[in-house]
XYZ file of C-alpha atoms in Angstrom:
72
model
C 73.459 93.404 100.752
C 70.104 94.605 99.545
C 70.711 97.867 101.403
C 72.858 98.745 98.369
C 69.842 98.381 96.080
C 68.618 101.754 94.866
C 66.419 103.005 92.053
C 68.268 104.344 89.062
C 67.130 106.463 86.128
C 64.064 105.539 84.064
C 62.984 102.450 86.014
C 66.385 100.804 86.288
C 67.691 99.465 89.577
C 71.309 99.556 90.592
C 73.038 97.126 92.943
C 76.558 97.732 94.236
C 78.512 94.697 95.423
C 81.740 94.937 97.399
C 83.962 91.921 96.765
C 87.216 90.697 98.281
C 89.313 88.007 96.643
C 92.824 86.603 96.846
C 94.984 85.615 93.924
C 97.750 86.565 91.572
C 97.995 89.713 89.489
C 97.166 87.901 86.257
C 94.292 85.978 87.862
C 92.753 89.274 88.992
C 93.131 90.629 85.466
C 91.544 87.510 83.957
C 88.622 87.762 86.366
C 88.033 91.415 85.474
C 88.257 90.534 81.780
C 85.581 87.852 82.267
C 83.353 90.403 83.997
C 83.907 92.895 81.200
C 82.885 90.303 78.602
C 79.825 89.173 80.555
C 76.384 89.488 78.992
C 75.192 91.343 82.101
C 75.830 95.062 82.336
C 78.542 95.394 84.997
C 80.754 98.264 86.000
C 83.861 98.109 88.178
C 83.545 101.234 90.279
C 86.565 100.796 92.554
C 89.560 98.478 92.403
C 92.420 97.919 94.810
C 95.228 95.378 94.578
C 97.235 95.049 97.778
C 100.547 93.231 98.128
C 101.034 90.369 100.540
C 104.472 90.372 102.233
C 104.051 86.717 103.275
C 103.291 85.505 99.736
C 104.288 87.764 96.820
C 102.245 85.636 94.369
C 98.948 86.008 96.259
C 97.434 89.493 96.562
C 94.344 90.809 98.261
C 91.961 92.257 95.678
C 89.060 94.500 96.676
C 86.610 95.968 94.228
C 83.114 97.339 93.953
C 80.896 96.093 91.148
C 77.701 97.755 90.021
C 75.001 96.027 88.047
C 71.754 97.377 86.643
C 68.458 95.858 85.623
C 65.049 96.992 84.517
C 62.444 96.869 87.267
C 58.731 97.333 87.112
């Protein structure tokens, strides 16, 4: 939500996004690797991988991403 939009240092804006996904351990790792190699400046601020007793191959993944951009 745009309520998470706040001014950062020296004219930059910061947006925090809270995401929830479901998938395997390696899929979560691959997704984070893709984010890390993105051209956009992203930071994973929080990460939580929760087991699923009904399906051990499908986990709940929660994380907070932060992105920054120059605003005028």
